[in-house]
Short mmCIF file of N, CA and C in Angstrom, two decimals:
data_model
loop_
_atom_site.label_atom_id
_atom_site.label_comp_id
_atom_site.label_asym_id
_atom_site.label_seq_id
_atom_site.Cartn_x
_atom_site.Cartn_y
_atom_site.Cartn_z
N MET E 213 27.94 -9.54 -10.26
CA MET E 213 27.55 -9.97 -8.82
C MET E 213 26.65 -8.32 -8.55
N ILE E 214 25.98 -8.62 -7.59
CA ILE E 214 24.52 -7.30 -6.78
C ILE E 214 25.31 -7.17 -5.88
N ASP E 215 25.41 -5.29 -5.67
CA ASP E 215 25.63 -4.81 -4.90
C ASP E 215 24.40 -4.64 -3.79
N ASN E 216 25.26 -5.02 -2.50
CA ASN E 216 24.30 -4.74 -1.59
C ASN E 216 23.94 -3.75 -1.34
N ASN E 217 25.12 -2.77 -1.44
CA ASN E 217 24.69 -0.75 -1.03
C ASN E 217 23.59 -0.45 -2.29
N LYS E 218 23.76 -0.84 -3.30
CA LYS E 218 23.09 -0.45 -4.13
C LYS E 218 21.67 -0.67 -4.11
N ALA E 219 20.72 -1.95 -3.93
CA ALA E 219 19.90 -2.91 -3.82
C ALA E 219 19.61 -1.99 -2.27
N GLY E 220 20.47 -2.36 -1.48
CA GLY E 220 19.65 -0.98 0.07
C GLY E 220 19.59 -0.01 0.17
N GLN E 221 20.44 0.70 -1.12
CA GLN E 221 19.67 2.10 -1.45
C GLN E 221 18.52 2.51 -2.05
N ASN E 222 18.50 1.49 -3.24
CA ASN E 222 17.07 1.27 -3.53
C ASN E 222 15.32 0.83 -3.18
N ILE E 223 16.68 -0.27 -1.30
CA ILE E 223 15.21 -0.64 -1.02
C ILE E 223 14.22 0.73 -0.02
N LEU E 224 15.41 1.40 0.85
CA LEU E 224 15.50 2.44 0.96
C LEU E 224 15.08 3.65 0.61
N ASN E 225 15.12 3.75 -1.06
CA ASN E 225 14.28 4.79 -1.72
C ASN E 225 13.06 4.86 -1.95
N LEU E 226 12.31 3.77 -2.29
CA LEU E 226 11.06 3.39 -1.98
C LEU E 226 11.06 2.91 -1.25
N ARG E 227 11.20 3.38 0.03
CA ARG E 227 10.19 2.86 1.19
C ARG E 227 9.72 4.18 2.28
N LYS E 228 10.65 5.13 1.32
CA LYS E 228 10.94 6.41 1.70
C LYS E 228 9.52 7.34 0.64
N GLY E 229 9.70 6.68 -0.87
CA GLY E 229 8.84 6.92 -1.43
C GLY E 229 7.54 7.06 -1.47
N LEU E 230 6.55 6.51 -0.03
CA LEU E 230 6.47 5.41 -0.36
C LEU E 230 5.10 5.38 1.28
N SER E 231 6.46 6.85 1.74
CA SER E 231 5.96 6.72 3.50
C SER E 231 5.76 6.08 3.88
N LEU E 232 6.84 4.87 3.71
CA LEU E 232 6.57 3.93 5.05
C LEU E 232 7.82 3.56 5.84
N THR E 233 7.77 4.17 6.99
CA THR E 233 8.57 3.45 7.85
C THR E 233 9.30 1.76 8.46
N GLN E 234 10.25 2.16 8.71
CA GLN E 234 11.27 0.25 8.24
C GLN E 234 10.29 -0.37 9.58
N THR E 235 9.68 -0.25 10.57
CA THR E 235 8.39 -1.46 11.30
C THR E 235 7.02 -1.64 10.20
N GLU E 236 6.73 -0.53 9.13
CA GLU E 236 5.81 -0.55 8.66
C GLU E 236 5.82 -1.71 7.11
N LEU E 237 7.07 -1.84 6.58
CA LEU E 237 7.72 -1.92 5.48
C LEU E 237 7.76 -3.80 5.98
N SER E 238 8.45 -3.47 7.18
CA SER E 238 8.89 -5.55 8.07
C SER E 238 7.36 -5.89 7.70
N SER E 239 6.02 -5.53 8.03
CA SER E 239 5.17 -5.87 9.01
C SER E 239 4.75 -5.87 7.51
N LEU E 240 4.63 -5.01 6.08
CA LEU E 240 4.31 -5.98 4.88
C LEU E 240 4.66 -7.78 4.48
N VAL E 241 6.15 -6.87 4.93
CA VAL E 241 6.41 -8.17 4.65
C VAL E 241 7.22 -9.81 4.87
N GLY E 242 6.50 -9.27 6.42
CA GLY E 242 6.42 -10.46 7.46
C GLY E 242 7.78 -10.46 8.11
N VAL E 243 8.71 -9.41 8.10
CA VAL E 243 10.21 -9.32 8.30
C VAL E 243 10.68 -8.88 9.85
N SER E 244 11.33 -7.94 10.32
CA SER E 244 11.34 -7.20 12.16
C SER E 244 12.02 -6.44 10.80
N HIS E 245 12.45 -5.15 11.58
CA HIS E 245 12.17 -3.95 11.32
C HIS E 245 14.05 -4.18 10.93
N GLN E 246 14.92 -4.88 11.60
CA GLN E 246 15.78 -4.89 11.73
C GLN E 246 16.40 -5.91 10.87
N ALA E 247 15.89 -6.34 10.37
CA ALA E 247 16.20 -7.52 9.32
C ALA E 247 15.64 -5.97 7.64
N VAL E 248 15.12 -4.93 7.95
CA VAL E 248 14.70 -3.67 6.93
C VAL E 248 15.36 -3.03 6.94
N SER E 249 16.24 -2.77 8.08
CA SER E 249 17.33 -2.15 8.36
C SER E 249 19.32 -2.43 7.74
N LYS E 250 19.00 -3.75 7.79
CA LYS E 250 20.08 -4.37 7.48
C LYS E 250 20.28 -4.36 6.39
N TRP E 251 19.24 -4.50 5.21
CA TRP E 251 19.23 -3.57 4.02
C TRP E 251 19.87 -2.98 3.72
N GLU E 252 18.83 -2.05 3.69
CA GLU E 252 19.15 -0.21 3.30
C GLU E 252 20.20 -0.04 4.18
N GLN E 253 21.32 -0.77 4.45
CA GLN E 253 22.39 -0.59 5.05
C GLN E 253 23.19 -1.28 4.29
N GLY E 254 23.30 -2.30 3.89
CA GLY E 254 24.30 -2.98 2.73
C GLY E 254 24.63 -3.78 3.15
N ASP E 255 23.91 -4.98 3.85
CA ASP E 255 24.38 -5.35 5.13
C ASP E 255 24.33 -6.53 4.47
N CYS E 256 23.25 -6.92 4.16
CA CYS E 256 22.42 -8.10 3.60
C CYS E 256 21.27 -7.68 2.47
N LEU E 257 21.28 -8.98 2.14
CA LEU E 257 19.82 -8.90 0.98
C LEU E 257 18.58 -9.42 1.07
N PRO E 258 17.43 -9.08 0.75
CA PRO E 258 16.65 -9.39 1.61
C PRO E 258 16.31 -11.92 1.09
N ASP E 259 15.73 -12.58 1.16
CA ASP E 259 15.71 -13.73 0.75
C ASP E 259 14.50 -13.39 0.28
N ILE E 260 15.05 -14.36 -1.29
CA ILE E 260 14.51 -14.71 -2.43
C ILE E 260 12.71 -14.28 -2.53
N GLY E 261 11.63 -15.03 -1.22
CA GLY E 261 10.49 -15.16 -1.03
C GLY E 261 10.62 -13.46 -0.59
N VAL E 262 10.94 -12.89 0.05
CA VAL E 262 10.76 -12.08 0.81
C VAL E 262 11.64 -10.79 -0.97
N LEU E 263 12.01 -10.77 -1.31
CA LEU E 263 11.90 -9.93 -2.60
C LEU E 263 10.97 -9.26 -3.27
N LEU E 264 10.40 -11.03 -3.36
CA LEU E 264 9.14 -11.12 -4.51
C LEU E 264 7.80 -10.20 -3.97
N LYS E 265 7.99 -10.41 -2.00
CA LYS E 265 7.36 -9.41 -1.68
C LYS E 265 7.04 -7.93 -1.41
N LEU E 266 8.14 -7.82 -1.53
CA LEU E 266 9.19 -6.27 -1.86
C LEU E 266 8.30 -6.06 -2.96
N GLY E 267 8.37 -6.25 -4.28
CA GLY E 267 8.55 -5.71 -6.00
C GLY E 267 7.06 -5.88 -5.99
N GLN E 268 5.95 -6.49 -5.53
CA GLN E 268 5.01 -5.91 -4.50
C GLN E 268 4.24 -5.04 -4.03
N VAL E 269 5.17 -4.62 -2.91
CA VAL E 269 4.29 -3.64 -2.28
C VAL E 269 4.97 -2.54 -3.40
N PHE E 270 6.25 -2.74 -3.99
CA PHE E 270 7.12 -1.71 -4.45
C PHE E 270 6.12 -0.87 -5.68
N GLY E 271 5.73 -2.26 -6.66
CA GLY E 271 5.30 -2.36 -8.30
C GLY E 271 6.45 -2.52 -9.04
N LYS E 272 7.72 -3.18 -8.80
CA LYS E 272 9.37 -3.47 -8.55
C LYS E 272 9.16 -5.19 -9.54
N SER E 273 10.19 -5.36 -9.71
CA SER E 273 10.59 -6.75 -10.10
C SER E 273 11.57 -6.88 -9.20
N VAL E 274 11.81 -8.25 -8.99
CA VAL E 274 13.23 -8.23 -8.28
C VAL E 274 14.86 -8.02 -9.00
N GLU E 275 14.45 -7.68 -10.04
CA GLU E 275 15.27 -7.12 -11.26
C GLU E 275 16.13 -5.52 -10.28
N GLU E 276 14.67 -4.97 -10.90
CA GLU E 276 14.82 -4.13 -10.77
C GLU E 276 14.84 -3.53 -9.30
N LEU E 277 14.71 -3.82 -8.15
CA LEU E 277 15.17 -4.20 -6.58
C LEU E 277 16.40 -3.69 -6.20
N LEU E 278 16.89 -5.58 -6.89
CA LEU E 278 18.64 -5.81 -6.78
C LEU E 278 19.25 -4.55 -7.56
N LEU E 279 18.97 -4.76 -8.62
CA LEU E 279 19.58 -3.16 -9.61
C LEU E 279 19.58 -2.48 -9.67
N GLY E 280 19.20 -1.69 -9.73
CA GLY E 280 18.10 -0.57 -9.75
C GLY E 280 17.83 -0.32 -11.00
N ASP E 281 17.75 -1.14 -12.44
CA ASP E 281 17.81 -0.56 -13.35
C ASP E 281 15.98 1.07 -13.23
N SER E 282 15.51 0.71 -13.44
CA SER E 282 14.60 1.61 -13.36
C SER E 282 14.42 2.40 -11.97
N VAL E 283 14.83 2.35 -10.82
CA VAL E 283 14.85 2.62 -9.25
C VAL E 283 15.15 3.71 -9.20
N SER E 284 17.08 3.92 -9.26
CA SER E 284 17.78 5.20 -9.65
C SER E 284 17.02 6.38 -10.10
N GLY E 285 18.08 7.83 -9.33
CA GLY E 285 16.97 9.18 -10.25
C GLY E 285 16.33 9.37 -8.94
N GLY E 286 14.95 9.21 -8.24
CA GLY E 286 14.37 9.63 -8.04
C GLY E 286 13.11 8.12 -7.70
N SER E 287 12.54 8.68 -5.90
CA SER E 287 11.97 7.59 -5.45
C SER E 287 11.04 7.44 -6.33
N ALA E 288 10.02 6.87 -4.79
CA ALA E 288 8.67 5.46 -5.89
C ALA E 288 7.79 5.89 -6.53
N SER E 289 7.24 7.17 -5.12
CA SER E 289 6.52 8.25 -5.79
C SER E 289 6.95 8.99 -6.74
N ASP E 290 7.71 9.08 -8.12
CA ASP E 290 7.90 9.78 -8.77
C ASP E 290 7.39 8.28 -10.06
N LYS E 291 7.39 7.44 -9.51
CA LYS E 291 7.31 6.54 -10.60
C LYS E 291 5.91 6.23 -10.35
N ILE E 292 5.01 6.84 -10.21
CA ILE E 292 3.56 6.04 -9.14
C ILE E 292 3.19 6.72 -10.26
N VAL E 293 1.87 5.81 -11.44
CA VAL E 293 1.40 7.22 -11.76
C VAL E 293 -0.15 7.65 -11.54
N SER E 294 -0.68 8.73 -10.81
CA SER E 294 -1.50 8.84 -10.77
C SER E 294 -2.94 8.61 -10.67
N PRO E 295 -4.63 8.14 -10.20
CA PRO E 295 -4.79 8.20 -11.34
C PRO E 295 -5.72 9.54 -11.74
N PRO E 296 -7.00 9.59 -12.65
CA PRO E 296 -6.80 10.48 -13.10
C PRO E 296 -8.50 11.35 -13.06
N ILE E 297 -7.96 11.05 -11.06
CA ILE E 297 -9.09 12.19 -10.84
C ILE E 297 -8.37 13.11 -9.58
N GLU E 298 -8.62 13.94 -8.75
CA GLU E 298 -8.82 13.83 -7.49
C GLU E 298 -8.47 13.65 -5.96
N LEU E 299 -8.60 13.11 -5.52
CA LEU E 299 -8.21 12.57 -3.93
C LEU E 299 -7.39 13.47 -3.06
N PRO E 300 -7.99 13.14 -2.09
CA PRO E 300 -9.07 12.23 -1.98
C PRO E 300 -10.28 13.01 -1.73
N ASP E 301 -11.37 12.70 -1.45
CA ASP E 301 -12.55 13.16 -0.46
C ASP E 301 -12.82 13.20 -0.12
N GLU E 302 -13.53 14.20 1.04
CA GLU E 302 -14.50 13.40 2.36
C GLU E 302 -14.49 12.29 3.01
N VAL E 303 -15.70 12.04 1.56
CA VAL E 303 -16.74 10.77 2.07
C VAL E 303 -15.25 10.07 2.43
N TRP E 304 -14.07 10.08 2.68
CA TRP E 304 -13.05 9.03 2.52
C TRP E 304 -12.34 9.27 3.95
N THR E 305 -12.18 10.96 4.14
CA THR E 305 -11.16 10.89 5.29
C THR E 305 -11.88 11.11 5.76
N GLU E 306 -13.41 10.87 5.98
CA GLU E 306 -14.22 10.58 7.50
C GLU E 306 -14.06 8.97 7.65
N ALA E 307 -14.43 7.88 6.99
CA ALA E 307 -14.05 6.83 6.88
C ALA E 307 -13.12 6.75 7.00
N LEU E 308 -12.14 7.36 7.08
CA LEU E 308 -10.81 7.00 7.48
C LEU E 308 -10.59 6.76 9.20
N ASP E 309 -11.12 8.21 9.52
CA ASP E 309 -11.78 9.31 11.21
C ASP E 309 -12.57 7.53 11.38
N HIS E 310 -13.73 6.47 11.34
CA HIS E 310 -14.20 5.97 11.49
C HIS E 310 -12.70 5.19 12.20
N ILE E 311 -12.41 4.24 10.42
CA ILE E 311 -11.75 3.66 10.44
C ILE E 311 -11.04 2.88 11.58
N GLN E 312 -10.40 4.76 12.25
CA GLN E 312 -8.84 4.98 12.89
C GLN E 312 -9.28 4.24 14.44
N THR E 313 -10.90 4.64 14.74
CA THR E 313 -11.36 4.15 15.84
C THR E 313 -11.31 2.66 16.23
N ARG E 314 -11.14 1.93 15.00
CA ARG E 314 -11.58 0.40 15.28
C ARG E 314 -10.45 -0.60 15.30
N ILE E 315 -9.09 0.08 15.15
CA ILE E 315 -8.07 -1.10 14.94
C ILE E 315 -6.96 -0.12 15.48
N SER E 316 -6.28 -0.77 15.40
CA SER E 316 -4.78 -0.60 16.25
C SER E 316 -4.00 0.35 14.90
N PRO E 317 -3.42 0.90 16.52
CA PRO E 317 -2.17 2.25 15.87
C PRO E 317 -1.50 1.62 15.03
N PRO E 318 -0.75 0.56 14.63
CA PRO E 318 0.09 -0.01 13.76
C PRO E 318 -0.60 0.00 12.97
N SER E 319 -1.94 -0.87 12.93
CA SER E 319 -2.50 -1.73 11.72
C SER E 319 -2.81 -0.02 10.89
N PHE E 320 -3.91 0.50 11.44
CA PHE E 320 -4.15 1.96 10.99
C PHE E 320 -2.32 2.65 10.00
N ASN E 321 -1.58 2.39 11.06
CA ASN E 321 -0.65 3.67 10.14
C ASN E 321 0.07 2.74 8.86
N THR E 322 -0.08 0.80 9.17
CA THR E 322 0.34 -0.05 8.07
C THR E 322 -0.39 0.34 7.05
N TRP E 323 -1.72 -0.20 7.16
CA TRP E 323 -2.19 -0.49 5.37
C TRP E 323 -2.81 0.79 5.21
N PHE E 324 -3.43 2.37 6.09
CA PHE E 324 -4.55 2.61 5.81
C PHE E 324 -3.69 4.29 4.93
N LYS E 325 -2.35 3.80 6.28
CA LYS E 325 -1.83 5.66 5.41
C LYS E 325 -1.65 5.42 4.33
N GLY E 326 -1.81 6.50 3.11
CA GLY E 326 -1.45 6.74 2.27
C GLY E 326 -2.89 7.01 1.22
N THR E 327 -3.75 6.45 1.73
CA THR E 327 -4.62 5.57 1.35
C THR E 327 -5.86 6.79 1.14
N LYS E 328 -6.60 6.04 -0.73
CA LYS E 328 -7.35 8.45 -0.75
C LYS E 328 -8.62 6.81 -1.35
N GLY E 329 -9.39 7.69 -1.80
CA GLY E 329 -11.09 7.22 -1.96
C GLY E 329 -11.76 7.89 -2.47
N ARG E 330 -12.49 7.66 -3.53
CA ARG E 330 -13.32 8.39 -4.65
C ARG E 330 -14.88 7.75 -4.42
N GLN E 331 -15.40 8.44 -5.11
CA GLN E 331 -17.30 7.48 -5.26
C GLN E 331 -16.76 7.82 -6.46
N LEU E 332 -17.11 6.63 -7.40
CA LEU E 332 -17.47 7.36 -9.37
C LEU E 332 -18.66 5.98 -9.79
N GLY E 333 -19.88 7.27 -9.86
CA GLY E 333 -20.87 6.76 -9.32
C GLY E 333 -21.18 5.35 -8.90
N GLU E 334 -22.02 4.99 -8.85
CA GLU E 334 -22.06 3.70 -8.08
C GLU E 334 -21.22 2.99 -7.32
N THR E 335 -19.73 2.67 -7.80
CA THR E 335 -18.88 2.35 -7.31
C THR E 335 -17.77 3.10 -6.52
N TYR E 336 -17.16 2.85 -5.68
CA TYR E 336 -16.35 3.62 -4.58
C TYR E 336 -15.29 2.97 -4.58
N CYS E 337 -14.02 3.72 -5.25
CA CYS E 337 -13.33 2.78 -5.24
C CYS E 337 -11.70 3.57 -3.58
N VAL E 338 -11.48 2.37 -3.64
CA VAL E 338 -9.57 2.53 -2.36
C VAL E 338 -8.68 2.53 -3.23
N TYR E 339 -7.85 3.39 -3.25
CA TYR E 339 -6.54 3.04 -3.57
C TYR E 339 -5.52 3.45 -2.63
N SER E 340 -4.54 2.03 -3.10
CA SER E 340 -3.88 2.12 -1.84
C SER E 340 -2.44 2.52 -2.32
N PRO E 341 -0.94 2.83 -2.03
CA PRO E 341 0.13 3.54 -2.88
C PRO E 341 0.58 2.20 -3.68
N SER E 342 -0.17 0.34 -3.42
CA SER E 342 0.63 -1.12 -3.73
C SER E 342 -0.66 -1.68 -4.07
N ARG E 343 -0.13 -2.59 -5.04
CA ARG E 343 -1.06 -3.66 -5.34
C ARG E 343 -1.44 -4.69 -4.02
N PHE E 344 0.16 -4.47 -3.54
CA PHE E 344 -0.12 -5.41 -2.44
C PHE E 344 -0.68 -4.83 -1.08
N ALA E 345 -1.13 -3.90 -0.75
CA ALA E 345 -1.55 -3.39 0.13
C ALA E 345 -3.20 -3.65 -0.27
N ALA E 346 -3.03 -2.64 -1.48
CA ALA E 346 -5.01 -3.01 -1.63
C ALA E 346 -5.20 -4.11 -1.80
N GLU E 347 -5.02 -5.35 -1.77
CA GLU E 347 -5.20 -6.86 -2.08
C GLU E 347 -5.64 -6.68 -0.51
N TRP E 348 -4.61 -6.17 0.37
CA TRP E 348 -4.57 -6.68 1.76
C TRP E 348 -5.52 -5.65 2.39
N LEU E 349 -5.77 -4.78 2.26
CA LEU E 349 -6.98 -3.59 2.70
C LEU E 349 -7.72 -5.38 1.87
N TYR E 350 -8.47 -5.21 1.19
CA TYR E 350 -9.49 -6.06 0.19
C TYR E 350 -9.79 -7.49 0.51
N HIS E 351 -8.53 -8.94 1.50
CA HIS E 351 -8.78 -10.11 2.05
C HIS E 351 -9.03 -10.05 3.57
N ARG E 352 -8.11 -8.37 3.97
CA ARG E 352 -8.45 -8.27 5.60
C ARG E 352 -8.80 -7.33 5.61
N TYR E 353 -9.31 -6.41 5.56
CA TYR E 353 -10.35 -5.18 6.14
C TYR E 353 -11.41 -4.92 5.41
N SER E 354 -12.06 -5.16 4.36
CA SER E 354 -13.38 -4.66 3.81
C SER E 354 -14.47 -5.31 4.01
N ASP E 355 -13.90 -6.26 5.29
CA ASP E 355 -15.65 -6.03 5.56
C ASP E 355 -15.92 -5.53 6.74
N LEU E 356 -14.57 -4.73 6.62
CA LEU E 356 -15.16 -3.41 7.95
C LEU E 356 -14.57 -2.06 7.24
N ILE E 357 -14.03 -2.46 6.26
CA ILE E 357 -14.88 -0.81 5.26
C ILE E 357 -16.35 -0.55 4.89
N VAL E 358 -16.26 -1.99 4.43
CA VAL E 358 -17.50 -1.61 3.16
C VAL E 358 -18.55 -0.72 3.80
N PRO E 359 -19.11 -1.06 5.23
CA PRO E 359 -19.84 -1.21 6.35
C PRO E 359 -19.33 0.75 6.01
N VAL E 360 -18.62 1.09 6.37
CA VAL E 360 -18.35 2.52 6.91
C VAL E 360 -19.19 3.16 5.97
N LEU E 361 -18.06 2.60 4.53
CA LEU E 361 -18.51 3.78 3.00
C LEU E 361 -19.95 3.41 3.09
N GLU E 362 -20.87 2.66 3.53
CA GLU E 362 -22.08 2.87 3.60
C GLU E 362 -22.94 3.86 4.08
N ASP E 363 -22.29 3.42 5.18
CA ASP E 363 -22.91 4.54 6.52
C ASP E 363 -22.37 5.64 6.32
N ILE E 364 -22.02 5.95 5.89
CA ILE E 364 -21.38 6.77 5.25
C ILE E 364 -21.68 7.81 3.90
N THR E 365 -22.05 6.98 3.42
CA THR E 365 -22.69 7.95 1.88
C THR E 365 -24.15 7.55 2.22
N GLY E 366 -24.64 6.55 2.97
CA GLY E 366 -26.26 6.45 3.39
C GLY E 366 -26.07 5.30 2.28
N THR E 367 -25.59 4.58 1.45
CA THR E 367 -26.04 4.01 0.12
C THR E 367 -25.34 2.28 0.78
N SER E 368 -26.73 1.51 0.79
CA SER E 368 -27.31 0.40 0.65
C SER E 368 -26.81 -0.62 -0.25
N GLY E 369 -26.02 -1.27 -0.23
CA GLY E 369 -24.86 -2.01 -1.19
C GLY E 369 -24.53 -1.39 -1.89
N LEU E 370 -23.63 -0.83 -1.33
CA LEU E 370 -22.56 -0.33 -1.87
C LEU E 370 -21.55 -1.64 -3.38
N LYS E 371 -20.73 -0.88 -4.51
CA LYS E 371 -19.89 -1.27 -4.63
C LYS E 371 -18.42 -0.84 -4.16
N VAL E 372 -17.77 -1.23 -3.15
CA VAL E 372 -16.26 -0.86 -3.54
C VAL E 372 -15.42 -1.76 -4.19
N GLU E 373 -14.49 -0.76 -5.29
CA GLU E 373 -13.35 -1.86 -5.47
C GLU E 373 -12.16 -1.56 -5.19
N PHE E 374 -10.74 -1.86 -4.51
CA PHE E 374 -9.90 -1.66 -4.14
C PHE E 374 -9.25 -2.07 -4.92
N CYS E 375 -8.41 -0.86 -5.03
CA CYS E 375 -7.05 -0.76 -6.62
C CYS E 375 -6.28 0.08 -5.52
N SER E 376 -5.08 0.32 -7.03
CA SER E 376 -3.48 0.74 -6.68
C SER E 376 -3.66 1.47 -7.06
N THR E 377 -3.36 2.35 -6.75
CA THR E 377 -2.37 3.78 -8.23
C THR E 377 -1.75 3.38 -9.19
N GLY E 378 -2.60 3.85 -9.95
CA GLY E 378 -2.53 3.89 -11.78
C GLY E 378 -3.29 2.36 -12.28
N VAL E 379 -3.92 1.30 -10.89
CA VAL E 379 -3.77 0.19 -11.20
C VAL E 379 -5.25 -0.06 -11.34
N TRP E 380 -6.32 -1.00 -11.91
CA TRP E 380 -7.51 -0.52 -12.00
C TRP E 380 -8.03 -1.11 -12.28
N ASP E 381 -9.27 -2.09 -11.12
CA ASP E 381 -9.89 -2.90 -10.40
C ASP E 381 -9.36 -4.30 -10.67
N ILE E 382 -8.25 -3.67 -9.06
CA ILE E 382 -7.77 -5.32 -8.71
C ILE E 382 -8.68 -6.32 -7.78
N ASN E 383 -9.30 -5.51 -7.04
CA ASN E 383 -10.89 -6.65 -6.69
C ASN E 383 -11.47 -5.75 -6.63
N ARG E 384 -12.91 -6.23 -6.25
CA ARG E 384 -14.26 -5.55 -5.88
C ARG E 384 -14.56 -6.20 -5.36
N LYS E 385 -15.27 -5.44 -4.14
CA LYS E 385 -16.19 -6.05 -3.09
C LYS E 385 -17.67 -5.50 -3.09
N ASP E 386 -18.38 -5.83 -3.60
CA ASP E 386 -19.59 -5.74 -4.23
C ASP E 386 -21.20 -6.50 -2.86
#
């Protein structure tokens, strides 16, 4: 039988490990912040569709979320493998400053908080804390990110890849 309190504690640890608020996590998976609070308190469990989304956000299986097989003993940030480069760089810091003025604060905090970037040769890599967030940035914000990076770097036709920390080449925007 699944222990609601243990599952809730796992979700709490993973959320805090990614430095997300309950509101930010709720936005990522399409539920209310109250629902996240109820999970974390052990009052109930997420629906299966939401569990799948949580798994994408945290890079965990449903089993790991519910049973804590590889969650116990640390936070999510302890489990994420960093890319083999030093992040962030000045270009990404400047890009974030520009992007922050063009979107709402809740959207910026949800999707851009915790991101990093680095130019590697002719490609600029945007790193997100999870695969789900990287895919969201690619699908929803690449039309904003790419021109900002091109303007800052002075590079026309810059190749941009959206990656989750430790996972290479999720999506490419040429």
